[in-house]
Structure formats: structure tokens, C-alpha cells
Coordinates of C-alpha atoms in Angstrom, one line a residue:
X1 CA -9.9 27.6 -6.6
X2 CA -10.5 24.0 -7.6
X3 CA -11.0 23.4 -11.3
X4 CA -13.4 20.5 -10.5
X5 CA -15.8 22.1 -8.1
X6 CA -17.7 25.4 -8.6
X7 CA -17.4 28.1 -5.9
X8 CA -20.3 28.7 -3.5
X9 CA -23.1 30.8 -4.9
X10 CA -23.5 33.0 -1.8
X11 CA -22.6 36.2 -3.6
X12 CA -24.4 35.6 -6.8
X13 CA -27.1 37.9 -8.0
X14 CA -30.7 36.9 -7.4
X15 CA -32.3 34.9 -10.2
X16 CA -33.4 37.1 -13.0
X17 CA -31.2 40.1 -11.9
X18 CA -30.0 42.1 -14.9
X19 CA -27.3 44.7 -15.5
X20 CA -27.4 47.1 -18.4
X21 CA -30.2 45.0 -19.9
X22 CA -28.1 41.9 -19.7
X23 CA -29.6 38.8 -17.9
X24 CA -26.5 37.0 -16.5
X25 CA -28.6 34.2 -15.1
X26 CA -29.9 33.3 -18.7
X27 CA -26.3 33.5 -19.9
X28 CA -25.2 31.1 -17.1
X29 CA -27.9 28.7 -18.2
X30 CA -26.5 29.0 -21.8
X31 CA -23.0 28.1 -20.5
X32 CA -24.5 25.2 -18.7
X33 CA -22.3 22.5 -17.1
X34 CA -19.1 24.2 -18.3
X35 CA -19.6 26.9 -15.7
X36 CA -17.5 26.5 -12.6
X37 CA -18.5 29.7 -10.8
X38 CA -19.3 33.3 -11.1
X39 CA -17.3 36.4 -10.1
X40 CA -18.2 40.0 -9.5
X41 CA -16.2 42.4 -11.6
X42 CA -16.8 46.2 -11.6
X43 CA -17.7 46.4 -15.3
X44 CA -19.2 43.0 -15.9
X45 CA -19.8 39.7 -14.3
X46 CA -17.2 37.0 -14.7
X47 CA -18.1 33.4 -15.7
X48 CA -15.4 30.9 -14.6
X49 CA -15.3 28.0 -17.1
X50 CA -13.3 24.9 -17.7
X51 CA -10.0 25.3 -19.6
X52 CA -11.1 22.5 -22.0
X53 CA -14.4 24.2 -22.9
X54 CA -13.2 27.6 -24.1
X55 CA -14.3 27.1 -27.7
X56 CA -17.7 25.7 -26.9
X57 CA -18.5 28.4 -24.4
X58 CA -17.3 31.3 -26.5
X59 CA -19.0 29.9 -29.6
X60 CA -22.3 29.7 -27.7
X61 CA -21.9 33.2 -26.3
X62 CA -21.0 34.6 -29.7
X63 CA -23.6 32.8 -31.9
X64 CA -26.6 32.6 -29.5
X65 CA -26.1 35.6 -27.1
X66 CA -24.6 38.0 -29.6
X67 CA -21.2 38.6 -28.0
X68 CA -19.4 39.2 -31.3
X69 CA -16.5 41.4 -30.0
X70 CA -13.6 39.8 -28.1
X71 CA -12.1 43.2 -27.2
X72 CA -9.2 41.9 -25.0
X73 CA -7.5 38.8 -23.6
X74 CA -5.8 39.3 -20.2
X75 CA -3.5 36.7 -18.7
X76 CA -2.1 36.6 -15.2
X77 CA -0.6 34.3 -12.6
X78 CA -1.8 33.9 -9.0
X79 CA -0.2 32.0 -6.2
X80 CA -2.3 28.9 -6.9
X81 CA -3.3 29.1 -10.6
X82 CA -2.9 30.8 -13.9
X83 CA -5.8 32.7 -15.4
X84 CA -7.0 33.9 -18.9
X85 CA -9.8 36.4 -19.1
X86 CA -11.7 37.0 -22.4
X87 CA -13.4 40.4 -22.3
X88 CA -16.5 40.0 -24.5
X89 CA -18.7 42.8 -25.8
X90 CA -21.3 43.4 -28.5
X91 CA -20.6 45.7 -31.5
X92 CA -24.2 46.8 -31.4
X93 CA -24.1 47.6 -27.7
X94 CA -20.7 47.6 -26.0
X95 CA -22.3 48.3 -22.6
X96 CA -23.4 44.7 -22.5
X97 CA -20.2 43.1 -21.3
X98 CA -19.1 39.7 -20.0
X99 CA -15.8 38.4 -18.7
X100 CA -15.0 34.7 -19.4
X101 CA -12.5 33.6 -16.8
X102 CA -10.4 30.5 -17.6
X103 CA -8.3 29.2 -14.7
X104 CA -5.5 26.6 -15.2
X105 CA -3.4 24.7 -12.7
X106 CA 0.1 25.9 -11.8
X107 CA 1.6 22.5 -12.8
X108 CA 0.0 22.4 -16.2
X109 CA -1.0 25.8 -17.4
X110 CA -2.7 24.7 -20.6
X111 CA -6.0 26.2 -21.9
X112 CA -8.0 25.7 -25.1
X113 CA -7.4 28.4 -27.7
X114 CA -10.2 30.7 -28.7
X115 CA -8.7 31.3 -32.1
X116 CA -11.3 29.2 -33.9
X117 CA -14.1 31.4 -32.5
X118 CA -12.4 34.9 -32.5
X119 CA -9.4 35.4 -34.8
X120 CA -8.2 38.3 -32.7
X121 CA -7.3 35.7 -30.0
X122 CA -4.4 34.7 -32.2
X123 CA -2.1 37.5 -31.2
X124 CA -3.6 38.1 -27.7
X125 CA -2.9 34.4 -26.8
X126 CA 0.6 34.5 -28.2
X127 CA 1.2 37.5 -26.0
X128 CA -0.2 35.7 -23.0
X129 CA 2.1 32.7 -23.7
X130 CA 5.1 35.0 -24.3
X131 CA 4.8 37.1 -21.1
X132 CA 2.9 34.9 -18.6
X133 CA 3.5 31.4 -19.8
X134 CA 0.1 30.0 -20.5
X135 CA -0.1 27.5 -23.3
X136 CA -3.1 27.3 -25.6
X137 CA -4.1 24.1 -27.2
X138 CA -5.2 24.1 -30.9
X139 CA -3.6 27.5 -31.4
X140 CA -2.4 27.7 -35.0
X141 CA 0.9 29.4 -34.3
X142 CA 1.8 29.4 -30.6
X143 CA 5.2 31.2 -30.5
X144 CA 6.5 34.3 -28.8
X145 CA 5.3 37.6 -30.3
X146 CA 7.1 40.4 -28.4
X147 CA 10.3 38.6 -27.4
X148 CA 12.7 36.5 -29.5
X149 CA 12.0 32.8 -29.7
X150 CA 15.3 32.1 -27.8
X151 CA 14.1 34.1 -24.7
X152 CA 14.3 32.2 -21.5
X153 CA 11.3 32.4 -19.1
X154 CA 8.2 34.6 -19.1
X155 CA 8.6 38.1 -17.8
X156 CA 5.2 38.4 -16.1
X157 CA 5.4 35.1 -14.3
X158 CA 5.9 35.2 -10.5
X159 CA 9.2 33.3 -10.5
X160 CA 10.8 35.1 -13.4
X161 CA 14.6 35.7 -13.0
X162 CA 15.4 39.2 -14.3
X163 CA 19.2 38.6 -13.9
X164 CA 19.6 35.7 -16.2
X165 CA 21.5 36.4 -19.4
X166 CA 19.5 36.4 -22.7
X167 CA 21.1 35.6 -26.1
X168 CA 19.4 35.9 -29.5
X169 CA 21.1 33.3 -31.7
X170 CA 21.6 33.6 -35.4
X171 CA 18.9 31.0 -36.1
X172 CA 16.4 33.8 -35.2
X173 CA 17.3 35.2 -38.6
X174 CA 17.1 32.0 -40.7
X175 CA 15.4 32.0 -44.1
X176 CA 11.7 31.2 -43.3
X177 CA 11.4 29.8 -46.9
X178 CA 14.0 27.1 -46.3
X179 CA 11.3 24.4 -45.9
X180 CA 8.5 26.3 -47.6
X181 CA 6.2 24.0 -49.7
X182 CA 5.6 26.6 -52.3
X183 CA 9.4 26.7 -53.0
X184 CA 9.6 23.0 -53.2
X185 CA 6.9 22.9 -55.8
X186 CA 8.9 25.2 -58.1
X187 CA 6.5 28.0 -57.6
X188 CA 7.8 31.5 -58.4
X189 CA 8.1 32.6 -54.7
X190 CA 10.5 35.0 -53.1
X191 CA 11.0 36.1 -49.5
X192 CA 11.3 39.8 -48.8
X193 CA 12.0 41.6 -45.6
X194 CA 10.1 44.9 -45.4
X195 CA 11.4 46.8 -42.3
X196 CA 12.0 47.0 -39.5
X197 CA 13.8 50.1 -40.6
X198 CA 11.9 51.3 -43.6
X199 CA 10.1 54.7 -44.2
X200 CA 6.8 52.9 -45.1
X201 CA 6.5 50.7 -41.9
X202 CA 5.4 53.5 -39.5
X203 CA 7.9 52.4 -36.8
X204 CA 10.0 49.4 -36.2
X205 CA 7.8 46.9 -37.8
X206 CA 9.3 43.9 -39.6
X207 CA 6.9 42.6 -42.3
X208 CA 8.0 39.1 -43.5
X209 CA 6.6 38.9 -47.0
X210 CA 6.4 36.0 -49.4
X211 CA 5.8 37.0 -53.0
X212 CA 4.3 34.7 -55.7
X213 CA 5.5 36.5 -58.8
X214 CA 4.5 40.1 -58.1
X215 CA 1.6 39.3 -55.7
X216 CA 1.7 38.8 -51.9
X217 CA 1.2 35.2 -51.2
X218 CA 1.9 35.3 -47.4
X219 CA 2.7 38.0 -44.9
X220 CA 3.6 37.9 -41.2
X221 CA 3.9 41.2 -39.3
X222 CA 6.8 40.7 -36.8
X223 CA 6.5 43.0 -33.8
X224 CA 8.2 43.5 -30.5
X225 CA 11.2 45.6 -31.5
X226 CA 9.9 48.5 -29.3
X227 CA 8.7 46.6 -26.3
X228 CA 9.1 49.0 -23.3
X229 CA 7.4 47.1 -20.5
X230 CA 4.7 49.7 -20.0
X231 CA 2.4 47.3 -18.2
X232 CA 5.1 46.3 -15.8
X233 CA 6.0 49.9 -15.1
X234 CA 2.3 50.7 -14.3
X235 CA 2.2 47.8 -11.9
X236 CA 5.1 49.3 -10.0
X237 CA 3.4 52.8 -9.8
X238 CA 0.8 54.1 -7.4
X239 CA -2.7 54.7 -8.7
X240 CA -2.9 58.3 -7.5
X241 CA 0.4 59.8 -8.7
X242 CA 2.8 57.6 -10.5
X243 CA 0.9 55.9 -13.3
X244 CA -0.6 58.9 -15.1
X245 CA 2.6 60.0 -16.9
X246 CA 3.0 56.7 -18.6
X247 CA -0.1 56.7 -20.9
X248 CA 1.2 59.6 -23.0
X249 CA 4.0 57.3 -24.1
X250 CA 1.9 54.5 -25.5
X251 CA 0.7 56.3 -28.7
X252 CA 3.3 58.9 -28.3
X253 CA 2.6 60.8 -31.5
X254 CA -0.5 62.8 -30.7
X255 CA -3.0 60.8 -28.6
X256 CA -1.7 61.7 -25.2
X257 CA -4.9 62.9 -23.6
X258 CA -6.9 60.1 -25.1
X259 CA -4.5 57.6 -23.5
X260 CA -4.6 59.4 -20.2
X261 CA -8.4 59.2 -20.3
X262 CA -8.3 55.4 -20.8
X263 CA -6.4 55.0 -17.5
X264 CA -8.4 57.7 -15.7
X265 CA -11.8 56.1 -16.7
X266 CA -10.7 52.6 -15.4
X267 CA -9.1 53.9 -12.2
X268 CA -12.0 56.3 -11.4
X269 CA -14.6 53.6 -11.9
X270 CA -12.4 51.2 -9.8
X271 CA -12.2 53.8 -6.9
X272 CA -15.8 55.2 -7.4
X273 CA -14.5 58.7 -8.2
X274 CA -17.0 61.2 -9.7
X275 CA -15.4 63.8 -12.0
X276 CA -16.9 67.4 -11.9
X277 CA -18.9 68.4 -14.9
X278 CA -16.6 71.4 -15.7
X279 CA -13.6 69.1 -15.8
X280 CA -15.4 66.6 -18.1
X281 CA -16.0 69.4 -20.6
X282 CA -12.3 70.3 -20.6
X283 CA -11.3 66.7 -21.0
X284 CA -13.7 66.3 -23.9
X285 CA -12.3 69.4 -25.7
X286 CA -8.7 68.3 -25.1
X287 CA -9.4 64.7 -26.3
X288 CA -10.9 65.9 -29.6
X289 CA -8.0 68.3 -30.2
X290 CA -5.7 65.2 -29.8
X291 CA -8.0 63.3 -32.2
X292 CA -7.6 66.0 -34.9
X293 CA -3.8 66.0 -34.4
X294 CA -3.7 62.2 -34.7
X295 CA -5.9 62.2 -37.9
X296 CA -3.8 65.0 -39.5
X297 CA -0.7 62.9 -39.0
X298 CA -2.4 59.8 -40.3
X299 CA -3.4 61.8 -43.4
X300 CA 0.1 63.2 -43.9
X301 CA 1.9 59.9 -43.6
X302 CA -0.6 58.0 -45.7
X303 CA -0.2 60.5 -48.5
X304 CA 3.5 60.1 -48.2
X305 CA 3.1 56.3 -48.4
X306 CA 0.9 56.5 -51.5
X307 CA 2.4 59.5 -53.4
X308 CA 5.9 59.7 -52.0
X309 CA 5.3 63.4 -51.8
X310 CA 6.9 65.1 -48.9
X311 CA 6.9 68.7 -50.0
X312 CA 3.2 69.5 -50.4
X313 CA 0.7 67.2 -48.9
X314 CA 2.8 66.0 -45.9
X315 CA 3.8 69.5 -45.0
X316 CA 0.2 70.8 -45.4
X317 CA -1.1 68.3 -42.9
X318 CA 1.7 68.8 -40.5
X319 CA 1.2 72.6 -40.7
X320 CA -2.4 72.2 -39.5
X321 CA -1.5 69.6 -36.9
X322 CA 1.0 72.1 -35.4
X323 CA -1.9 74.5 -34.8
X324 CA -3.6 71.9 -32.6
X325 CA -0.3 71.2 -30.9
X326 CA 0.0 74.9 -30.1
X327 CA -3.5 75.0 -28.6
X328 CA -2.8 71.8 -26.6
X329 CA 0.5 73.3 -25.4
X330 CA -1.4 76.4 -24.2
X331 CA -3.8 74.1 -22.3
X332 CA -1.4 71.5 -20.8
X333 CA 2.1 73.1 -20.9
X334 CA 3.4 70.3 -23.1
X335 CA 3.4 69.4 -26.8
X336 CA 3.4 65.6 -26.7
X337 CA 3.8 64.2 -23.2
X338 CA 0.9 66.2 -21.7
X339 CA 0.4 64.6 -18.2
X340 CA -2.6 66.9 -17.9
X341 CA -5.4 64.5 -16.6
X342 CA -5.6 63.7 -12.9
X343 CA -7.8 61.1 -11.3
X344 CA -10.9 63.1 -10.6
X345 CA -10.3 65.8 -13.2
X346 CA -7.5 67.8 -14.7
X347 CA -4.4 69.4 -13.2
X348 CA -5.3 73.0 -13.8
X349 CA -7.9 75.3 -15.4
X350 CA -7.8 76.9 -18.9
X351 CA -4.9 79.3 -19.5
X352 CA -5.3 83.0 -18.8
X353 CA -6.4 85.2 -20.3
X354 CA -9.2 82.8 -21.2
X355 CA -10.4 85.1 -24.0
X356 CA -7.2 84.7 -26.0
X357 CA -7.4 80.9 -25.6
X358 CA -11.0 80.8 -26.9
X359 CA -10.2 83.2 -29.7
X360 CA -7.2 81.1 -30.8
X361 CA -9.3 77.9 -30.7
X362 CA -12.2 79.5 -32.6
X363 CA -9.8 80.8 -35.3
X364 CA -8.5 77.3 -35.9
X365 CA -12.1 75.9 -36.1
X366 CA -13.2 78.7 -38.5
X367 CA -10.3 78.0 -40.9
X368 CA -10.7 74.2 -40.8
X369 CA -13.5 73.7 -43.3
X370 CA -11.6 75.5 -46.1
X371 CA -8.4 73.5 -45.2
X372 CA -10.3 70.2 -45.4
X373 CA -11.7 71.2 -48.8
X374 CA -8.1 71.8 -49.9
X375 CA -7.2 68.3 -48.7
X376 CA -10.0 66.8 -50.8
X377 CA -8.7 68.7 -53.8
X378 CA -5.2 67.5 -53.2
X379 CA -5.8 64.0 -52.1
X380 CA -9.2 62.3 -52.3
X381 CA -10.2 63.7 -55.7
X382 CA -6.8 62.9 -57.2
X383 CA -7.0 60.2 -59.9
X384 CA -3.7 58.6 -58.9
X385 CA -4.7 58.5 -55.2
X386 CA -8.0 56.9 -56.1
X387 CA -6.3 54.3 -58.3
X388 CA -4.0 53.3 -55.5
X389 CA -6.7 53.2 -52.8
X390 CA -10.1 52.3 -54.2
X391 CA -10.7 48.6 -54.0
X392 CA -7.4 47.9 -52.4
X393 CA -6.9 46.7 -48.8
X394 CA -10.4 45.2 -48.7
X395 CA -11.6 44.4 -45.2
X396 CA -15.1 43.0 -45.0
X397 CA -17.4 43.8 -42.0
X398 CA -17.4 40.2 -40.8
X399 CA -13.6 40.1 -40.8
X400 CA -13.5 43.4 -38.9
X401 CA -15.6 41.8 -36.1
X402 CA -13.7 38.6 -36.1
X403 CA -10.3 40.4 -35.6
X404 CA -11.7 42.8 -33.1
X405 CA -10.8 45.8 -35.2
X406 CA -12.2 49.2 -34.1
X407 CA -11.9 52.9 -34.8
X408 CA -11.7 54.3 -38.3
X409 CA -10.5 50.8 -39.5
X410 CA -13.9 49.4 -38.5
X411 CA -16.0 52.4 -39.4
X412 CA -14.4 52.4 -42.8
X413 CA -16.0 49.0 -43.3
X414 CA -19.4 50.2 -42.3
X415 CA -19.3 49.1 -38.6
X416 CA -21.2 51.7 -36.7
X417 CA -19.2 51.4 -33.4
X418 CA -17.9 54.3 -31.4
X419 CA -17.6 54.2 -27.6
X420 CA -18.1 57.9 -27.2
X421 CA -21.7 57.3 -28.2
X422 CA -22.3 53.6 -27.5
X423 CA -20.7 53.6 -24.0
X424 CA -20.8 57.2 -23.1
X425 CA -18.2 58.9 -20.9
X426 CA -17.0 62.5 -20.4
X427 CA -19.5 65.0 -21.9
X428 CA -20.1 63.3 -25.2
X429 CA -23.7 62.3 -24.6
X430 CA -24.6 66.0 -23.9
X431 CA -23.2 67.2 -27.3
X432 CA -24.5 67.2 -30.9
X433 CA -22.2 65.2 -33.2
X434 CA -22.4 62.1 -35.5
X435 CA -20.5 58.9 -35.8
X436 CA -18.9 58.7 -39.3
X437 CA -19.0 55.4 -41.3
X438 CA -18.1 54.5 -44.8
X439 CA -19.1 51.4 -46.7
X440 CA -16.2 51.0 -49.2
X441 CA -14.3 48.6 -46.9
X442 CA -11.1 49.7 -48.6
X443 CA -8.1 52.0 -48.1
X444 CA -10.0 55.0 -49.6
X445 CA -12.9 54.6 -47.2
X446 CA -10.6 54.6 -44.2
X447 CA -9.0 57.9 -45.4
X448 CA -12.4 59.5 -45.9
X449 CA -13.6 58.3 -42.5
X450 CA -10.7 60.1 -40.7
X451 CA -11.2 63.3 -42.7
X452 CA -14.9 63.3 -41.9
X453 CA -14.1 62.6 -38.2
X454 CA -12.0 65.7 -38.1
X455 CA -15.2 67.7 -39.0
X456 CA -17.1 66.0 -36.2
X457 CA -14.3 66.6 -33.7
X458 CA -14.4 70.3 -34.6
X459 CA -18.2 70.4 -33.9
X460 CA -17.5 68.8 -30.4
X461 CA -14.7 71.3 -29.7
X462 CA -16.8 74.3 -30.7
X463 CA -19.7 73.2 -28.4
X464 CA -17.2 72.7 -25.5
X465 CA -15.7 76.2 -26.1
X466 CA -19.2 77.7 -26.0
X467 CA -19.9 75.9 -22.7
X468 CA -16.6 76.8 -21.1
X469 CA -16.9 80.4 -22.1
X470 CA -20.2 80.8 -20.3
X471 CA -19.4 78.7 -17.3
X472 CA -19.9 80.6 -14.0
X473 CA -16.5 81.4 -12.4
X474 CA -17.6 80.1 -9.0
X475 CA -18.5 76.7 -10.4
X476 CA -15.3 75.9 -12.3
X477 CA -14.3 72.9 -10.3
X478 CA -11.4 71.1 -12.0
X479 CA -10.9 68.1 -9.6
X480 CA -12.9 65.9 -7.3
X481 CA -11.8 65.4 -3.7
X482 CA -9.7 62.3 -4.2
X483 CA -7.9 60.6 -1.3
X484 CA -4.1 61.1 -1.3
X485 CA -3.7 57.3 -1.3
X486 CA -6.0 55.0 -3.2
X487 CA -6.3 51.4 -2.1
X488 CA -9.1 49.6 -3.8
X489 CA -10.5 46.4 -2.2
X490 CA -8.4 43.3 -2.9
X491 CA -9.3 41.3 -6.0
X492 CA -11.4 44.1 -7.4
X493 CA -11.3 43.8 -11.2
X494 CA -12.3 46.2 -14.0
X495 CA -12.0 46.6 -17.7
X496 CA -12.8 50.0 -19.1
X497 CA -12.2 51.5 -22.6
X498 CA -12.4 54.8 -24.4
X499 CA -12.6 55.7 -28.1
X500 CA -9.0 56.5 -28.9
X501 CA -8.0 58.1 -32.2
X502 CA -7.2 54.6 -33.6
X503 CA -10.0 52.7 -31.9
X504 CA -10.9 51.0 -28.6
X505 CA -8.2 51.7 -26.0
X506 CA -8.9 49.6 -22.9
X507 CA -7.4 49.1 -19.5
X508 CA -7.8 46.0 -17.3
X509 CA -6.8 46.5 -13.6
X510 CA -6.9 44.0 -10.8
X511 CA -6.2 45.4 -7.3
X512 CA -4.6 43.5 -4.4
X513 CA -5.5 45.9 -1.6
X514 CA -2.3 48.0 -1.9
X515 CA -1.8 51.4 -3.6
X516 CA -0.4 49.7 -6.7
X517 CA -2.2 47.4 -9.3
X518 CA -1.6 43.7 -9.1
X519 CA -2.2 43.5 -12.8
X520 CA -2.3 46.3 -15.4
X521 CA -3.2 45.3 -19.0
X522 CA -3.3 47.7 -21.9
X523 CA -5.7 46.8 -24.8
X524 CA -4.1 48.6 -27.7
X525 CA -6.4 49.3 -30.8
X526 CA -3.3 49.2 -33.0
X527 CA -2.4 45.7 -31.8
X528 CA -5.7 44.3 -32.9
X529 CA -6.0 46.4 -36.0
X530 CA -2.5 45.3 -37.2
X531 CA -3.7 41.6 -37.2
X532 CA -5.9 42.4 -40.2
X533 CA -2.9 43.3 -42.5
X534 CA -2.5 39.8 -43.9
X535 CA -6.2 39.6 -44.8
X536 CA -6.0 43.0 -46.5
X537 CA -2.8 42.2 -48.4
X538 CA -2.8 38.6 -49.6
X539 CA -3.3 38.4 -53.3
X540 CA -2.5 42.1 -53.8
X541 CA 0.8 43.8 -54.8
X542 CA 3.5 45.2 -52.6
X543 CA 2.5 48.9 -53.2
X544 CA -1.1 47.9 -52.2
X545 CA 0.3 46.3 -49.0
X546 CA 2.2 49.6 -48.2
X547 CA -1.1 51.5 -48.7
X548 CA -3.0 49.0 -46.5
X549 CA -0.5 49.3 -43.7
X550 CA -0.6 53.1 -43.9
X551 CA -4.4 53.0 -43.8
X552 CA -4.3 51.2 -40.4
X553 CA -2.5 54.2 -38.9
X554 CA -0.6 52.2 -36.3
X555 CA 2.0 53.4 -33.8
X556 CA 4.4 50.7 -32.7
X557 CA 4.8 52.2 -29.3
X558 CA 1.2 51.2 -28.7
X559 CA 1.4 47.9 -30.5
X560 CA 4.4 46.7 -28.5
X561 CA 3.7 48.7 -25.3

């Protein structure tokens, strides 16, 4: 596609045509002369724009059209061009979506950075530069993010040589304060490495910290130590059979079914697969059990970060998490790597005898309120806990939106955003439950948010059990009739997301007409949420930073992917 001439308009919607209440023609007028063409994506129309007009276009779409959520940035290389895609949504209505496509030439893959419009583009563009090779003008810190700075080549580029030797030189570990201006001005600064092997970093996270006296003056989360090439693995697997086992391993702690649903939703919409109602209820029940397991672990590890208490609080939460793991093991046959979802449904029905499974689930739900009350006595009403968490790790609502934070991190700052309600899937829109928000914007609010979400998940599970218990035996269809081999039309593109335990978990897929994706991009909520750590920590003390990091509830397997 030429960057100078717009594509023919033969396939464009008729003037005034809308989708989900969105008038794409009016948006095209807003983009104006910077629009090179329009593309049809499954979830949203794509506007192709000039690489030197990224900031102007995104600024107009954000300020005048209300697209205040840059949920993901996808980069890829074609035979004749490179391409960046900014997936835009609205926090108030995520069903209104728009893809902003930015092509650049093969000879000079340079595009304007979106960082000045959306701060979340910082890390996303660094990843695109690192793995694909696109450079972003005006980016404040364009360097590798998952691979060492000395790495040769870009692993997702078409001409990447996987056999070339890679050496990480000693200069990778040079003192970053060697030329620091604060040190030159005789300020009381000190550089401290926190992690990557430290009990308070929730995985192999290296936090490069500059202290001014006892306060955090600067902080840089250094990720990439756990990069496992999950996107590349999915691009080498078939839609129908080989990709589904991988999502369990992104957030490998307890969000397996939530991860599987993210892939299933994207692939099912891509292939126009309708999931039976009975299977949707089973999916919804299993997903909420995973959410409870995830939040219990988040509570346990956060209390460990703040109290340093392993004996009581940590073990209490793990005890209750184990009960959900037992139920999930009965349902799926596995305790962590479930591999239970299939495109079009689930792999098998509820375990027999069904009455025992329902009784075990109901017993857990009946005991949960008393246990949550116990956690409030142990944790949230504790004076030491409140002193450590109230008014620390402040994350204002406008900062949440700017960084694309989602999940309990966003809802703990009063952002009323939950894809289960706002972009319904599964059986959520048929059930009675509430989205939980807290207005404190601090570490304490994020803990309260997760604890209250456990109550809402329990309400959802109970309603699912009621439905499944009364479902007629002859109508228990667990899978749709899915073709053995799926080959979506070439150049079909989709971005779909679900509400994971930690926030918006999205998948971008581009097909090339074969049974394997040409591009598979994972939008990790932990990746975007972790970007907020410097904002939460600067000016506070090291113990506050540890609490703030714990309140984000990240899993590095999903950050690095």
C-alpha cells in the first residue's frame, strides 16, 4: 500500500453507517486529510493514517471523540511495509472501538510516537521496537524492553536470524547513576537494585531505584527476565487444537480459564462460532472460580509484603484458595494448567456425580462470607495495615486512563470499567451482580476492591450452579459443531478482550488464510498496570513502593509473555 495515496473506497460503509452507536464516517471527517484509507476489521473499523500524523490524529480522537483508552499497540511486518495498530476504546463504553493503523516503509520504518497522547504507549512502543524493529520519533526512552540492549536483530521481523550468537556484555550492568545530574549536584542520592530475585518483587522483576535520602526519587521497572516467546509459539500453532494449552501459562498462578477465554473469544468471533448456552454458563462459573483463586493469592501475598507475616494471614488465604483449586480440579482435571476450554465450548461436562460437585461448590460459597469477615478483622481493620496502605500508592483516575490501567487497579481509583458488564460475553449479562469500585485511589482501596469482588464472584457462581442444576439433561450441549480445521479469510483482523482477574486481557489475531495465525498479540493487563509503579512510588518511601507493587498484583509470566 502506498503511503501517499489512499486506497480505493469501494468497500467502505455507506455514508452515515454506524456500528455499535459509532459513526465511522464522522470520525473519518475528524481525522481529515491525515486519513489514507479505511480497513474492515472484525471488531472495529481501521483508519489508516500517515506515520507523521500519529499525535495529531490520536489527540483529536481522544479529546474530541472520547477515545480515552489506548488498550493495546500491535506491531507487525508485512512483505512490503511495517505496521503499528493502536487499539482505541472508551472507558465509558468499550464496545465503541477503533483501530488506528500506521504503515511505514520497509526501508525507513519510522513512525511518530503516541506517548505524548497516551502514556501507556511508552512500553507498548518499546516492545514494538524491540521485537519488530519499528522506531518511534519523539519517544522519551526508545530502548529495548524485553531483550538486553546488546541483542542483535528483532525476533518478530521477517528476516530475523535465529542462529546468530547473542552476547550480553558487562556494560549492561553499568551503574546508571554514573552520569546522573542529581549525583553531580551533590544531592543525597543512592542507587539501589530491588530484585530480580527478591521476595517482594512477585517474580523476576528488577526495580532500578534512585533514592534521595529516604524517598524514592526515580524508579524504572526492568522486565524481560521471563520472556518465553508465547506470541511466537501461538503463531506456530493451529487455531483448532494447538494454541489453547498456551494461555494457561501466561498468568500461570490461578487465572487459567480466564486466559483461555481471552483466546476463545477472539478466535470464535474470528471464525463466527456460536457457543451453546449451557457451555457459556459452565465457562462463566469456572472463570469466576479462577477470579476468586487469583484474588485470594493477591490478598495473601500483599499481606506478606506489608506485614511480613507468613504464618497466619498468608496461610489463611492460601487455605481458602486451595478449596477453589479443588473445585476447579474436579471440573477440569487439573489444578493450574487447565486446558478446559475448546473453541465452541468446553472439553467435557460437569463431573459425576453432579450432586456431589454442586454440594461441594455450595459448601464453599456458604462458608465464604464468614471467612471474608475474618479477613477484614485480620487485615483491613488492622491499624498497622491501614497506616501502611491508606494514602500510599496514590493513582488518580486521570492517570489510570492515561496509562491504560484496568481491573482492580482502575476500579480502586473509582473507574467504573468492567468488560463483563460493559462488553458482555459468556453469561454475565443474564446474571445479577455488581461492578465494585472504590474511590480512595490508594493501596488500601485496591485491596478492598479485590475483597469485595470475591463476594460478587460468589454471587455469580451461585447463580450458575442454580442454572446448571436445573438444566434439562437432553439440552446439555457442551460444544458447538466446529470444523476440524479452521482457516479464516486472509487478512482478517480482530482484537477481543475479556475481564481477567487483573484487568483487560486482550488478543489481536491476523489471519493469512492458513490454519495458523499470521500475527498473535497478547494484551497483558499486568504489562500496562506495571507502568503505573513510578507514578505511585516517586516521592514515597521504599516500604511504600513495596506495598504499591504488591497492590498491582502482577505476574511476570504475563508481563513478559
